[in-house]
PDB file of C-alpha atoms and ligand atoms in Angstrom:
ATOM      1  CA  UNK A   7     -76.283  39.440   3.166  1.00 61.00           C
ATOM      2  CA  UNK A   8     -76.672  35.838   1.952  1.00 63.00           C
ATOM      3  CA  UNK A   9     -74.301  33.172   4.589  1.00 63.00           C
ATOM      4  CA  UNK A  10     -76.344  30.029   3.385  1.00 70.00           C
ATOM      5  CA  UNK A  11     -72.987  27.736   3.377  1.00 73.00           C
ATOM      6  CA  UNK A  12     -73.357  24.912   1.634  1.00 76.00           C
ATOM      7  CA  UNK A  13     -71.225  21.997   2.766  1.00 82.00           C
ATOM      8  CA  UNK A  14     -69.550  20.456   0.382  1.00 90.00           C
ATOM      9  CA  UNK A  15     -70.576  16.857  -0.284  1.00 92.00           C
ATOM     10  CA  UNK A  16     -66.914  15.588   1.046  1.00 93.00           C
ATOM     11  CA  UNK A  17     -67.020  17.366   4.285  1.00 91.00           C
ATOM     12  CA  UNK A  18     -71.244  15.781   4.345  1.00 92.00           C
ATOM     13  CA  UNK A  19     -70.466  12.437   4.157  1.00 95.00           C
ATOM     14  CA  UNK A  20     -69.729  10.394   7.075  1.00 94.00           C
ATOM     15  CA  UNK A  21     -67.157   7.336   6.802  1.00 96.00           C
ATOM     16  CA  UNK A  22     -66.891   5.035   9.366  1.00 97.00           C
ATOM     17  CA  UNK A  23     -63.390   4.584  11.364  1.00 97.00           C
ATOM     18  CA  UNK A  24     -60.551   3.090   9.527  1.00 96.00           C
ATOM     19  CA  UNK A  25     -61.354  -0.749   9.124  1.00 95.00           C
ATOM     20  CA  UNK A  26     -57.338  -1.873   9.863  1.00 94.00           C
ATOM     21  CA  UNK A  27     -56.748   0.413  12.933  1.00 95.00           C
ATOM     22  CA  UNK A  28     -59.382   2.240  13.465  1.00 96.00           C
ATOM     23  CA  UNK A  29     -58.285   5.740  13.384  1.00 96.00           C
ATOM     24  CA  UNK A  30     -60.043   8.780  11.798  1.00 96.00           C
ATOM     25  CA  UNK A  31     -61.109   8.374   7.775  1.00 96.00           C
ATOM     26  CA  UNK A  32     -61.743  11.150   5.674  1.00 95.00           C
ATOM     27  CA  UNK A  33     -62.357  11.762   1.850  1.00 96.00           C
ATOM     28  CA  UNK A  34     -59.869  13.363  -0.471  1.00 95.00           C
ATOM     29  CA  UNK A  35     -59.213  14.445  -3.834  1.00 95.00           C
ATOM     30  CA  UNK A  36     -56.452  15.341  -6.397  1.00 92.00           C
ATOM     31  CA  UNK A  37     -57.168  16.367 -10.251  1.00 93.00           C
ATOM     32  CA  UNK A  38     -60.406  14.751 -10.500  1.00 96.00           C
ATOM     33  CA  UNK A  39     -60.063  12.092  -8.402  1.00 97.00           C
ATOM     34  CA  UNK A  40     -61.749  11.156  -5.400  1.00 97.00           C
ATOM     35  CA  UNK A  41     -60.171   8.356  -2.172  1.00 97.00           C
ATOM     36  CA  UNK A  42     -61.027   7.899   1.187  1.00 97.00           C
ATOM     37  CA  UNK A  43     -57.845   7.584   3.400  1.00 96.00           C
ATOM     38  CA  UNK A  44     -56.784   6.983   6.931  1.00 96.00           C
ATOM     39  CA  UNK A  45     -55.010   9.524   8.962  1.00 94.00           C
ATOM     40  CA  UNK A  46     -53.288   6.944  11.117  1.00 94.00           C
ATOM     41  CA  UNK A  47     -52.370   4.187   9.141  1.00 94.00           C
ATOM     42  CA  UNK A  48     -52.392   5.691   5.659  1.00 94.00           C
ATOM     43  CA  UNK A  49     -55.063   2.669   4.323  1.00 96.00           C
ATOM     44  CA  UNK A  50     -57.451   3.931   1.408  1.00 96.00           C
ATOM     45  CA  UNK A  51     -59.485   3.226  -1.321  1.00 97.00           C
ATOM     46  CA  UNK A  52     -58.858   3.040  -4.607  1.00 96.00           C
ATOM     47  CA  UNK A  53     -59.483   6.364  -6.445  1.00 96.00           C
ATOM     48  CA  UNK A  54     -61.753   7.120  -8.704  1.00 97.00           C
ATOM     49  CA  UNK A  55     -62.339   9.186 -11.076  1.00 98.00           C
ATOM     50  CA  UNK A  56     -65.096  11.990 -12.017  1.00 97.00           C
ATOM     51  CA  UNK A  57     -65.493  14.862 -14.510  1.00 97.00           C
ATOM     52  CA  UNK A  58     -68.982  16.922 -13.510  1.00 96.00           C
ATOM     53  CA  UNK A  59     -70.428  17.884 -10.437  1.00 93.00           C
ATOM     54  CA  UNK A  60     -72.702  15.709 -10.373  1.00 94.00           C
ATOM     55  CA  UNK A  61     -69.904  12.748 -11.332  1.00 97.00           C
ATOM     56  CA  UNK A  62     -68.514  14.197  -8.275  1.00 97.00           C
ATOM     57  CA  UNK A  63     -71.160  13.553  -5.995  1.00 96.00           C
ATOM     58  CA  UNK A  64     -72.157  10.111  -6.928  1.00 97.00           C
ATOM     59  CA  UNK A  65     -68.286   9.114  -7.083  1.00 98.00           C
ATOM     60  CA  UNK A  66     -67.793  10.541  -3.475  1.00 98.00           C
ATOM     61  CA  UNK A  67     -70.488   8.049  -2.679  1.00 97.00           C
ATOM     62  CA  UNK A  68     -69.534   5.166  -4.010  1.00 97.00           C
ATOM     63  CA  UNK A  69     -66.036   6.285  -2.377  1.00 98.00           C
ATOM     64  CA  UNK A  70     -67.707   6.578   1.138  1.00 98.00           C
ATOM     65  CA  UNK A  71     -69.410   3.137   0.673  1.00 97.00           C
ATOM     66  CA  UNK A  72     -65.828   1.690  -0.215  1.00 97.00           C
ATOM     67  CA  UNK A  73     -64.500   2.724   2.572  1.00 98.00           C
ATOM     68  CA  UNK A  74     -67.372   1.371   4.993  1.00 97.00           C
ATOM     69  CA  UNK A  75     -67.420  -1.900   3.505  1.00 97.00           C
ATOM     70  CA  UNK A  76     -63.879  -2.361   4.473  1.00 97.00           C
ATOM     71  CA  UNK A  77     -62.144  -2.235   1.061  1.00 96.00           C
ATOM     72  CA  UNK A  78     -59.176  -0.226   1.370  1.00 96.00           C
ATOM     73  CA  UNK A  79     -55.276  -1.087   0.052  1.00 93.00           C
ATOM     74  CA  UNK A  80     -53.527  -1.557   3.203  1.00 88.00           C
ATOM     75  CA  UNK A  81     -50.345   1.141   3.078  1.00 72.00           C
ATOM     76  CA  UNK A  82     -47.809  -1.199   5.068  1.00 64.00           C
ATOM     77  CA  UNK A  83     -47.868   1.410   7.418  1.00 56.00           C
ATOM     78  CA  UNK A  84     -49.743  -0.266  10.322  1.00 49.00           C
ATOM     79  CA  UNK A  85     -47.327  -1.610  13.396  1.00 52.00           C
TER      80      UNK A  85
HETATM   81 ZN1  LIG B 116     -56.116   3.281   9.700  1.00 58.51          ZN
END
């Protein structure tokens, strides 16, 4: 019985903590679009958009490096 589980690449990638309040980031996606977004605050990045697999992979990147840089839209959400 094959169990190799691949991880997929938006569970792989690590983002740093949230650069307004430091809570917990984590990528997401909806119809071909990929963000990074706080749990806390509710900060992300902008989202971008991919159409193969391997559009996928390099856009979670560039998603991940976003997000580590520190450019996120601030959600108004912060106290
Ligand atoms: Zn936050």
């Amino acid at each position: 019985m094959e169990n190799t589980e691949k991880k997929d690449i938006l569970e792989e990638l690590e983002l740093y903590d949230c650069p307004i309040c430091h809570g917990v980031g984590m990528l997401d996606e909806s119809n071909g679009w990929i963000y990074a977004i706080c749990n806390d605050c509710g900060s992300q990045t902008g989202e971008v958009p991919y159409k193969t697999a391997e559009e996928r992979e390099a856009v979670a990147r560039k998603v991940v490096e976003l997000w580590n840089m520190g450019k996120v839209i601030v959600c108004g959400r912060v106290e």
